mmCIF file of C-alpha atoms and ligand atoms in Angstrom:
data_model
loop_
_atom_site.group_PDB
_atom_site.id
_atom_site.type_symbol
_atom_site.label_atom_id
_atom_site.label_comp_id
_atom_site.label_asym_id
_atom_site.label_seq_id
_atom_site.Cartn_x
_atom_site.Cartn_y
_atom_site.Cartn_z
ATOM 1 C CA MET A 9 83.930 82.103 106.107
ATOM 2 C CA LYS A 10 87.575 81.085 106.080
ATOM 3 C CA ALA A 11 90.130 82.403 108.575
ATOM 4 C CA ILE A 12 93.604 81.599 109.812
ATOM 5 C CA VAL A 13 93.230 79.447 112.922
ATOM 6 C CA ILE A 14 96.024 78.756 115.438
ATOM 7 C CA ASP A 15 96.372 74.974 115.753
ATOM 8 C CA GLY A 16 99.208 74.146 118.159
ATOM 9 C CA ASP A 17 102.375 75.269 116.398
ATOM 10 C CA ALA A 18 100.631 75.523 113.024
ATOM 11 C CA LEU A 19 98.434 78.087 111.295
ATOM 12 C CA ARG A 20 95.506 76.640 109.300
ATOM 13 C CA TRP A 21 93.154 78.320 106.764
ATOM 14 C CA ASP A 22 89.909 76.869 108.097
ATOM 15 C CA ASP A 23 86.124 77.349 108.315
ATOM 16 C CA VAL A 24 84.854 79.552 111.146
ATOM 17 C CA ALA A 25 81.556 81.400 111.770
ATOM 18 C CA THR A 26 81.098 84.633 109.813
ATOM 19 C CA PRO A 27 80.800 87.503 112.355
ATOM 20 C CA GLU A 28 77.646 89.671 112.398
ATOM 21 C CA PRO A 29 77.946 93.433 112.995
ATOM 22 C CA GLY A 30 76.322 94.749 116.182
ATOM 23 C CA VAL A 31 75.210 98.284 117.004
ATOM 24 C CA GLY A 32 77.688 100.825 115.651
ATOM 25 C CA GLU A 33 79.743 98.155 113.855
ATOM 26 C CA VAL A 34 80.475 97.356 110.224
ATOM 27 C CA ARG A 35 81.581 94.149 108.552
ATOM 28 C CA ILE A 36 84.506 94.467 106.137
ATOM 29 C CA ARG A 37 85.278 91.995 103.356
ATOM 30 C CA VAL A 38 89.024 91.774 103.916
ATOM 31 C CA ARG A 39 91.247 92.110 100.861
ATOM 32 C CA ALA A 40 94.488 92.530 102.795
ATOM 33 C CA THR A 41 95.767 92.491 106.341
ATOM 34 C CA ALA A 42 99.308 93.035 107.642
ATOM 35 C CA VAL A 43 101.535 91.147 110.048
ATOM 36 C CA ASN A 44 102.582 92.766 113.326
ATOM 37 C CA ARG A 45 105.151 91.629 115.890
ATOM 38 C CA ALA A 46 102.260 91.302 118.349
ATOM 39 C CA ASP A 47 100.784 88.540 116.140
ATOM 40 C CA LEU A 48 103.865 86.393 116.786
ATOM 41 C CA VAL A 49 103.494 86.931 120.542
ATOM 42 C CA GLN A 50 99.725 86.207 120.459
ATOM 43 C CA ARG A 51 100.360 83.057 118.435
ATOM 44 C CA ALA A 52 102.889 81.941 121.048
ATOM 45 C CA GLY A 53 100.197 82.300 123.732
ATOM 46 C CA ALA A 54 101.814 85.286 125.455
ATOM 47 C CA TYR A 55 99.483 88.111 124.342
ATOM 48 C CA ALA A 56 95.781 87.395 124.831
ATOM 49 C CA PRO A 57 93.270 89.513 122.875
ATOM 50 C CA PRO A 58 91.454 92.122 125.008
ATOM 51 C CA PRO A 59 88.062 91.011 126.433
ATOM 52 C CA GLY A 60 85.432 90.809 123.685
ATOM 53 C CA ALA A 61 87.956 90.939 120.819
ATOM 54 C CA SER A 62 88.124 88.262 118.124
ATOM 55 C CA PRO A 63 90.552 85.424 118.965
ATOM 56 C CA ILE A 64 91.643 85.471 115.297
ATOM 57 C CA LEU A 65 94.991 87.182 114.604
ATOM 58 C CA GLY A 66 95.178 90.493 112.762
ATOM 59 C CA LEU A 67 95.270 94.081 114.063
ATOM 60 C CA GLU A 68 94.492 95.916 110.817
ATOM 61 C CA CYS A 69 92.934 95.396 107.417
ATOM 62 C CA ALA A 70 91.699 97.018 104.228
ATOM 63 C CA GLY A 71 88.811 95.937 102.043
ATOM 64 C CA GLU A 72 85.179 96.810 101.319
ATOM 65 C CA ILE A 73 82.197 97.503 103.561
ATOM 66 C CA ASP A 74 80.134 94.311 103.369
ATOM 67 C CA ALA A 75 77.410 94.864 105.996
ATOM 68 C CA LEU A 76 76.260 97.670 108.300
ATOM 69 C CA GLY A 77 75.099 97.176 111.879
ATOM 70 C CA PRO A 78 72.320 99.298 113.419
ATOM 71 C CA GLU A 79 73.086 103.020 113.889
ATOM 72 C CA VAL A 80 75.931 103.204 111.366
ATOM 73 C CA ALA A 81 75.380 106.201 109.111
ATOM 74 C CA ASP A 82 78.896 107.049 107.954
ATOM 75 C CA PHE A 83 79.520 104.227 105.468
ATOM 76 C CA ALA A 84 77.842 102.667 102.454
ATOM 77 C CA LEU A 85 78.027 99.080 101.222
ATOM 78 C CA GLY A 86 80.941 98.515 98.851
ATOM 79 C CA GLU A 87 83.037 101.488 100.020
ATOM 80 C CA GLU A 88 86.762 100.820 100.197
ATOM 81 C CA VAL A 89 88.116 101.302 103.716
ATOM 82 C CA CYS A 90 90.966 100.499 106.073
ATOM 83 C CA ALA A 91 90.567 99.753 109.768
ATOM 84 C CA LEU A 92 92.361 99.440 113.080
ATOM 85 C CA LEU A 93 91.272 96.137 114.672
ATOM 86 C CA ALA A 94 91.465 94.622 118.147
ATOM 87 C CA GLY A 95 91.789 91.291 116.290
ATOM 88 C CA GLY A 96 90.250 89.301 113.460
ATOM 89 C CA GLY A 97 92.120 90.598 110.386
ATOM 90 C CA TYR A 98 93.438 87.199 109.199
ATOM 91 C CA ALA A 99 90.013 86.277 107.799
ATOM 92 C CA GLU A 100 87.673 86.770 104.856
ATOM 93 C CA TYR A 101 85.413 89.043 106.932
ATOM 94 C CA VAL A 102 85.917 91.071 110.105
ATOM 95 C CA VAL A 103 83.530 93.093 112.274
ATOM 96 C CA VAL A 104 84.801 96.378 113.731
ATOM 97 C CA PRO A 105 83.346 99.494 115.403
ATOM 98 C CA ALA A 106 82.747 102.120 112.708
ATOM 99 C CA GLY A 107 84.896 104.660 114.600
ATOM 100 C CA GLN A 108 87.987 102.556 113.868
ATOM 101 C CA VAL A 109 87.280 102.511 110.117
ATOM 102 C CA ARG A 110 88.336 105.147 107.576
ATOM 103 C CA ARG A 111 87.988 105.593 103.821
ATOM 104 C CA LEU A 112 91.338 105.131 102.065
ATOM 105 C CA PRO A 113 93.820 108.016 102.033
ATOM 106 C CA PRO A 114 93.631 109.847 98.680
ATOM 107 C CA GLY A 115 95.411 108.072 95.842
ATOM 108 C CA LEU A 116 96.250 104.891 97.779
ATOM 109 C CA THR A 117 95.200 101.376 96.792
ATOM 110 C CA VAL A 118 93.462 98.974 99.142
ATOM 111 C CA MET A 119 96.709 96.980 99.356
ATOM 112 C CA GLU A 120 98.781 100.016 100.346
ATOM 113 C CA ALA A 121 96.178 101.128 102.889
ATOM 114 C CA ALA A 122 96.350 97.777 104.710
ATOM 115 C CA ALA A 123 99.904 98.675 105.789
ATOM 116 C CA ILE A 124 98.854 101.911 107.510
ATOM 117 C CA PRO A 125 96.473 101.635 110.497
ATOM 118 C CA GLU A 126 98.429 99.814 113.223
ATOM 119 C CA VAL A 127 101.882 101.315 112.737
ATOM 120 C CA PHE A 128 100.915 104.887 111.863
ATOM 121 C CA ALA A 129 98.373 104.926 114.712
ATOM 122 C CA THR A 130 101.011 103.605 117.131
ATOM 123 C CA ALA A 131 103.678 106.065 116.011
ATOM 124 C CA TYR A 132 101.332 109.089 115.953
ATOM 125 C CA LEU A 133 99.653 108.211 119.264
ATOM 126 C CA ASN A 134 102.892 107.784 121.161
ATOM 127 C CA LEU A 135 104.993 110.575 119.662
ATOM 128 C CA TYR A 136 102.369 113.297 119.371
ATOM 129 C CA LEU A 137 99.538 112.450 121.799
ATOM 130 C CA GLU A 138 101.360 110.656 124.631
ATOM 131 C CA ALA A 139 104.790 112.363 124.472
ATOM 132 C CA LYS A 140 103.166 115.557 123.098
ATOM 133 C CA ALA A 141 106.173 116.273 120.874
ATOM 134 C CA THR A 142 106.475 119.821 119.591
ATOM 135 C CA VAL A 143 108.211 121.167 116.460
ATOM 136 C CA GLY A 144 111.991 120.770 116.581
ATOM 137 C CA GLU A 145 112.121 118.252 119.441
ATOM 138 C CA ARG A 146 114.518 115.418 118.678
ATOM 139 C CA PHE A 147 113.487 111.750 118.531
ATOM 140 C CA LEU A 148 115.348 108.497 119.128
ATOM 141 C CA ILE A 149 113.386 105.645 117.523
ATOM 142 C CA HIS A 150 114.499 102.133 118.460
ATOM 143 C CA ALA A 151 113.878 99.337 115.910
ATOM 144 C CA GLY A 152 113.865 102.088 113.287
ATOM 145 C CA ALA A 153 113.386 99.712 110.357
ATOM 146 C CA SER A 154 110.352 97.986 111.925
ATOM 147 C CA GLY A 155 106.815 98.668 110.797
ATOM 148 C CA VAL A 156 106.329 101.156 113.638
ATOM 149 C CA GLY A 157 109.846 102.587 113.187
ATOM 150 C CA THR A 158 109.455 103.336 109.473
ATOM 151 C CA ALA A 159 106.166 105.133 110.249
ATOM 152 C CA ALA A 160 107.781 107.092 113.111
ATOM 153 C CA ILE A 161 110.713 108.264 110.944
ATOM 154 C CA GLN A 162 108.311 109.604 108.334
ATOM 155 C CA LEU A 163 106.195 111.382 110.956
ATOM 156 C CA GLY A 164 109.295 113.016 112.421
ATOM 157 C CA LYS A 165 110.253 114.313 108.994
ATOM 158 C CA LEU A 166 106.692 115.503 108.266
ATOM 159 C CA PHE A 167 106.341 117.400 111.559
ATOM 160 C CA SER A 168 109.919 118.791 111.719
ATOM 161 C CA ASN A 169 111.353 116.515 114.407
ATOM 162 C CA PRO A 170 114.932 115.359 113.745
ATOM 163 C CA VAL A 171 115.133 111.558 114.104
ATOM 164 C CA ALA A 172 117.913 109.103 114.960
ATOM 165 C CA VAL A 173 117.210 105.379 114.822
ATOM 166 C CA SER A 174 118.700 102.174 116.161
ATOM 167 C CA LEU A 175 118.624 98.952 114.130
ATOM 168 C CA SER A 176 120.802 96.113 112.841
ATOM 169 C CA GLY A 177 122.768 96.176 109.600
ATOM 170 C CA GLU A 178 123.935 98.629 106.963
ATOM 171 C CA SER A 179 121.149 98.013 104.465
ATOM 172 C CA LYS A 180 118.463 98.812 107.054
ATOM 173 C CA ALA A 181 120.435 101.926 108.005
ATOM 174 C CA GLN A 182 120.447 103.122 104.397
ATOM 175 C CA ARG A 183 116.683 102.557 104.101
ATOM 176 C CA CYS A 184 115.995 104.544 107.276
ATOM 177 C CA LEU A 185 118.283 107.404 106.192
ATOM 178 C CA ALA A 186 116.465 107.501 102.842
ATOM 179 C CA LEU A 187 113.137 107.756 104.703
ATOM 180 C CA GLY A 188 114.383 110.843 106.534
ATOM 181 C CA ALA A 189 116.351 109.724 109.595
ATOM 182 C CA GLU A 190 119.367 111.951 110.313
ATOM 183 C CA ALA A 191 121.412 109.162 111.880
ATOM 184 C CA ALA A 192 121.250 105.382 112.207
ATOM 185 C CA PHE A 193 123.056 103.386 114.901
ATOM 186 C CA ASP A 194 123.699 99.659 114.704
ATOM 187 C CA ARG A 195 122.684 97.938 117.942
ATOM 188 C CA SER A 196 124.863 94.941 117.124
ATOM 189 C CA GLN A 197 128.086 96.995 117.088
ATOM 190 C CA ASP A 198 130.380 97.671 120.052
ATOM 191 C CA GLY A 199 130.072 101.264 121.177
ATOM 192 C CA PHE A 200 126.417 101.471 120.103
ATOM 193 C CA TRP A 201 125.254 103.593 123.045
ATOM 194 C CA GLU A 202 128.348 105.816 122.885
ATOM 195 C CA ALA A 203 127.463 106.522 119.245
ATOM 196 C CA VAL A 204 123.866 107.318 120.215
ATOM 197 C CA GLY A 205 125.165 109.625 122.950
ATOM 198 C CA GLY A 206 127.378 111.368 120.380
ATOM 199 C CA TRP A 207 124.286 112.271 118.339
ATOM 200 C CA THR A 208 122.153 113.320 121.289
ATOM 201 C CA GLY A 209 125.050 115.391 122.716
ATOM 202 C CA ALA A 210 125.086 116.797 126.225
ATOM 203 C CA ALA A 211 121.540 118.136 125.840
ATOM 204 C CA GLY A 212 120.091 114.652 125.194
ATOM 205 C CA VAL A 213 117.115 113.613 123.089
ATOM 206 C CA ASP A 214 113.594 114.880 123.798
ATOM 207 C CA VAL A 215 111.491 111.803 122.980
ATOM 208 C CA ILE A 216 112.430 108.114 122.787
ATOM 209 C CA LEU A 217 110.049 105.574 121.216
ATOM 210 C CA ASP A 218 111.147 102.263 122.664
ATOM 211 C CA PRO A 219 109.837 98.756 121.904
ATOM 212 C CA VAL A 220 112.793 97.100 123.710
ATOM 213 C CA GLY A 221 112.089 97.862 127.383
ATOM 214 C CA GLY A 222 114.246 96.302 130.106
ATOM 215 C CA ALA A 223 117.566 95.973 128.285
ATOM 216 C CA TYR A 224 117.518 99.633 127.175
ATOM 217 C CA LEU A 225 116.046 101.431 130.194
ATOM 218 C CA GLU A 226 119.268 102.504 131.891
ATOM 219 C CA HIS A 227 120.848 103.698 128.625
ATOM 220 C CA ASN A 228 117.650 105.404 127.467
ATOM 221 C CA MET A 229 117.460 107.452 130.667
ATOM 222 C CA LYS A 230 121.072 108.571 130.224
ATOM 223 C CA VAL A 231 120.519 109.952 126.716
ATOM 224 C CA LEU A 232 117.108 111.480 127.571
ATOM 225 C CA ALA A 233 117.069 115.277 127.869
ATOM 226 C CA LEU A 234 115.825 117.520 130.639
ATOM 227 C CA ASP A 235 112.002 117.240 130.451
ATOM 228 C CA GLY A 236 112.455 114.270 128.055
ATOM 229 C CA ARG A 237 109.807 111.572 127.558
ATOM 230 C CA LEU A 238 110.555 107.858 127.160
ATOM 231 C CA VAL A 239 107.558 105.995 125.713
ATOM 232 C CA ILE A 240 107.800 102.223 126.200
ATOM 233 C CA ILE A 241 105.661 100.379 123.637
ATOM 234 C CA GLY A 242 107.215 96.918 123.683
ATOM 235 C CA LEU A 243 109.302 94.539 125.747
ATOM 236 C CA MET A 244 111.444 92.778 123.136
ATOM 237 C CA GLY A 245 114.438 93.247 125.476
ATOM 238 C CA GLY A 246 112.701 92.148 128.676
ATOM 239 C CA ALA A 247 110.154 93.384 131.200
ATOM 240 C CA GLN A 248 112.444 94.000 134.180
ATOM 241 C CA ALA A 249 115.006 96.745 134.848
ATOM 242 C CA SER A 250 116.072 99.054 137.613
ATOM 243 C CA LEU A 251 115.612 102.785 137.339
ATOM 244 C CA ALA A 252 117.858 105.438 138.920
ATOM 245 C CA LEU A 253 115.208 107.750 140.364
ATOM 246 C CA GLY A 254 117.556 110.576 141.369
ATOM 247 C CA PRO A 255 118.609 111.695 137.866
ATOM 248 C CA MET A 256 115.087 111.064 136.598
ATOM 249 C CA MET A 257 113.639 113.422 139.205
ATOM 250 C CA VAL A 258 116.291 116.090 138.778
ATOM 251 C CA LYS A 259 115.961 116.027 134.968
ATOM 252 C CA ARG A 260 112.128 115.993 135.206
ATOM 253 C CA GLN A 261 112.006 112.993 132.867
ATOM 254 C CA ARG A 262 108.827 111.005 132.264
ATOM 255 C CA VAL A 263 108.539 107.295 131.502
ATOM 256 C CA ILE A 264 105.266 106.481 129.733
ATOM 257 C CA GLY A 265 103.932 102.972 129.154
ATOM 258 C CA SER A 266 101.527 102.672 126.251
ATOM 259 C CA THR A 267 99.532 100.085 124.342
ATOM 260 C CA LEU A 268 97.043 100.786 121.561
ATOM 261 C CA ARG A 269 95.082 97.544 121.275
ATOM 262 C CA ALA A 270 93.480 97.527 124.730
ATOM 263 C CA ARG A 271 92.276 101.161 124.537
ATOM 264 C CA SER A 272 88.561 101.904 124.369
ATOM 265 C CA VAL A 273 86.727 102.150 121.056
ATOM 266 C CA ALA A 274 86.338 105.904 121.672
ATOM 267 C CA ALA A 275 90.085 106.323 122.270
ATOM 268 C CA LYS A 276 90.956 104.371 119.111
ATOM 269 C CA ALA A 277 88.412 106.400 117.129
ATOM 270 C CA ALA A 278 90.083 109.584 118.377
ATOM 271 C CA VAL A 279 93.471 108.332 117.135
ATOM 272 C CA MET A 280 91.956 107.458 113.742
ATOM 273 C CA ASP A 281 90.375 110.945 113.598
ATOM 274 C CA ALA A 282 93.830 112.439 114.141
ATOM 275 C CA LEU A 283 95.318 110.225 111.422
ATOM 276 C CA GLU A 284 92.622 111.178 108.949
ATOM 277 C CA GLN A 285 93.001 114.905 109.664
ATOM 278 C CA ARG A 286 96.782 115.141 109.945
ATOM 279 C CA LEU A 287 98.173 112.212 107.922
ATOM 280 C CA TRP A 288 95.710 111.388 105.136
ATOM 281 C CA PRO A 289 96.599 114.560 103.156
ATOM 282 C CA ALA A 290 100.294 113.680 103.487
ATOM 283 C CA PHE A 291 99.662 110.207 102.040
ATOM 284 C CA GLY A 292 97.852 111.944 99.206
ATOM 285 C CA SER A 293 100.810 114.222 98.475
ATOM 286 C CA GLY A 294 103.394 111.432 98.801
ATOM 287 C CA ALA A 295 104.978 112.938 101.932
ATOM 288 C CA LEU A 296 104.028 109.721 103.751
ATOM 289 C CA THR A 297 104.273 106.242 102.206
ATOM 290 C CA PRO A 298 103.308 102.809 103.493
ATOM 291 C CA ILE A 299 106.535 100.783 103.538
ATOM 292 C CA VAL A 300 105.921 97.202 102.370
ATOM 293 C CA GLU A 301 108.667 94.570 102.524
ATOM 294 C CA ALA A 302 106.659 91.678 101.071
ATOM 295 C CA THR A 303 103.164 90.653 99.977
ATOM 296 C CA LEU A 304 102.034 87.044 100.450
ATOM 297 C CA PRO A 305 98.717 85.222 100.057
ATOM 298 C CA MET A 306 96.816 84.919 103.347
ATOM 299 C CA ALA A 307 97.216 81.134 103.268
ATOM 300 C CA GLU A 308 100.985 81.683 103.619
ATOM 301 C CA ALA A 309 100.635 83.459 106.985
ATOM 302 C CA ASP A 310 103.079 81.021 108.562
ATOM 303 C CA ALA A 311 105.802 81.954 106.061
ATOM 304 C CA ALA A 312 105.044 85.631 106.675
ATOM 305 C CA HIS A 313 105.509 85.096 110.424
ATOM 306 C CA ARG A 314 108.841 83.394 109.852
ATOM 307 C CA LEU A 315 109.949 86.283 107.651
ATOM 308 C CA LEU A 316 109.017 88.868 110.306
ATOM 309 C CA ALA A 317 110.681 86.816 113.060
ATOM 310 C CA SER A 318 113.921 86.777 111.038
ATOM 311 C CA ASN A 319 114.425 90.466 111.984
ATOM 312 C CA GLU A 320 115.492 91.037 108.354
ATOM 313 C CA THR A 321 112.438 93.025 107.230
ATOM 314 C CA VAL A 322 111.967 96.746 106.644
ATOM 315 C CA GLY A 323 108.385 97.957 107.166
ATOM 316 C CA LYS A 324 105.360 95.724 106.751
ATOM 317 C CA ILE A 325 104.440 92.290 105.408
ATOM 318 C CA LEU A 326 101.005 92.155 103.760
ATOM 319 C CA LEU A 327 98.726 89.107 103.584
ATOM 320 C CA THR A 328 96.244 89.327 100.739
ATOM 321 C CA LEU A 329 93.063 87.630 99.610
ATOM 322 C CA GLU A 330 93.329 88.794 95.990
HETATM 323 N N1 LIG B 415 102.359 99.358 122.483
HETATM 324 C C1 LIG B 415 101.718 99.350 121.333
HETATM 325 O O1 LIG B 415 100.582 99.830 121.213
HETATM 326 C C2 LIG B 415 102.374 98.767 120.129
HETATM 327 C C3 LIG B 415 101.743 98.778 118.879
HETATM 328 C C4 LIG B 415 102.436 98.263 117.753
HETATM 329 C C5 LIG B 415 103.698 97.725 117.924
HETATM 330 N N2 LIG B 415 104.251 97.707 119.164
HETATM 331 C C6 LIG B 415 105.585 97.151 119.383
HETATM 332 O O2 LIG B 415 106.486 97.851 118.549
HETATM 333 C C7 LIG B 415 107.541 96.982 118.152
HETATM 334 C C8 LIG B 415 107.662 96.983 116.655
HETATM 335 O O3 LIG B 415 106.539 96.320 116.109
HETATM 336 P P1 LIG B 415 106.531 95.982 114.557
HETATM 337 O O4 LIG B 415 105.393 95.069 114.308
HETATM 338 O O5 LIG B 415 106.656 97.234 113.816
HETATM 339 O O6 LIG B 415 107.903 95.162 114.507
HETATM 340 P P2 LIG B 415 108.732 94.461 113.309
HETATM 341 O O7 LIG B 415 108.427 95.120 112.020
HETATM 342 O O8 LIG B 415 108.551 93.016 113.492
HETATM 343 O O9 LIG B 415 110.250 94.854 113.680
HETATM 344 C C9 LIG B 415 110.811 94.470 114.881
HETATM 345 C C10 LIG B 415 112.308 94.775 114.860
HETATM 346 O O10 LIG B 415 112.751 94.941 116.199
HETATM 347 C C11 LIG B 415 114.150 94.635 116.261
HETATM 348 N N3 LIG B 415 114.348 93.733 117.397
HETATM 349 C C12 LIG B 415 113.942 92.442 117.498
HETATM 350 N N4 LIG B 415 114.299 91.929 118.690
HETATM 351 C C13 LIG B 415 114.959 92.924 119.344
HETATM 352 C C14 LIG B 415 115.571 93.010 120.626
HETATM 353 N N5 LIG B 415 115.581 91.975 121.488
HETATM 354 N N6 LIG B 415 116.163 94.179 120.967
HETATM 355 C C15 LIG B 415 116.159 95.237 120.124
HETATM 356 N N7 LIG B 415 115.575 95.216 118.903
HETATM 357 C C16 LIG B 415 114.976 94.067 118.526
HETATM 358 C C17 LIG B 415 114.527 93.994 114.926
HETATM 359 O O11 LIG B 415 115.150 94.996 114.118
HETATM 360 P P3 LIG B 415 116.728 95.348 114.243
HETATM 361 O O12 LIG B 415 117.438 94.035 114.347
HETATM 362 O O13 LIG B 415 117.012 96.093 112.979
HETATM 363 O O14 LIG B 415 116.873 96.197 115.471
HETATM 364 C C18 LIG B 415 113.178 93.656 114.306
HETATM 365 O O15 LIG B 415 113.221 93.627 112.891
HETATM 366 C C19 LIG B 415 107.208 95.592 118.731
HETATM 367 O O16 LIG B 415 107.868 95.450 119.965
HETATM 368 C C20 LIG B 415 105.709 95.695 118.966
HETATM 369 O O17 LIG B 415 105.252 94.821 119.958
HETATM 370 C C21 LIG B 415 103.624 98.216 120.253
#
């Protein structure tokens, strides 16, 4: 089969071995995958795939079931599916444990479904399973216009959690407000954190979803409420910071570190079960929508990476094999 191969600084569409499904696995003929920030970091050599995962880029895909491994009873050949991957999506075929695969949400195309697994799983996992958000709790979502951010805004609206976001630029702010955010704060402006604090008020915000890390830790803890949860899912602003333990203890705040990719197959299957039960009907009704900034042919993966790295995108970039 063909796949995108990392060759020094370049990405090449090259011949590689077609993977064979093992026990409990299926092979998907990929029709679309989507680009994630993690792909840029993996490509740069700073984010190795978990043990046993494909070295090929790509954390999600949609396509058709092409082959079934032993002991897979839930799928039939030719069924259209989407899947959460530990790697391997930038290819004609990918093998994945069946528990990480789902039929498409009602009414969605294969292309639309390719934009769902990684970012909706990340947002749902961290807001509702890790932070255990309850109805009415308020969210601060950093990088609100990112793939994960646009999913998180929509989940907040769906489950009655008021959302404020941080981002750069007025056009991104307008997109996030249209998706359901109550407020949008521009991280490039002076007085950014004062503006965030104005929204959170003296009570603070209940849950923060933060892909920035070090540079935001001190400020995040100041705007976090009594019993608030800060979930760190990325380190775009550095991996080091100091934490004032006194206020954290007195305010009973929790700092949670979380990654999705390295979790067990069973844990990822449980997240996909939750998505299918709680989110698939909302995709069907239009209450949730995959947000797609651009769609490029798979062979143009390098251009897609440059577009994502520009920080100018809202939502996802798809790579297709149509
Ligand atoms: N832990 C996990 O399991 C998990 C899973 C998926 C994603 N993630 C993380 O979630 C984040 C979003 O991923 P994505 O693929 O959705 O991203 P994306 O669509 O590429 O968006 C990233 C956005 O982050 C903002 N940003 C970039 N550098 C920044 C910095 N130094 N400080 C603050 N903001 C910065 C930019 O938007 P603005 O300029 O508008 O702020 C940029 O457009 C990434 O950090 C990713 O690694 C974690």
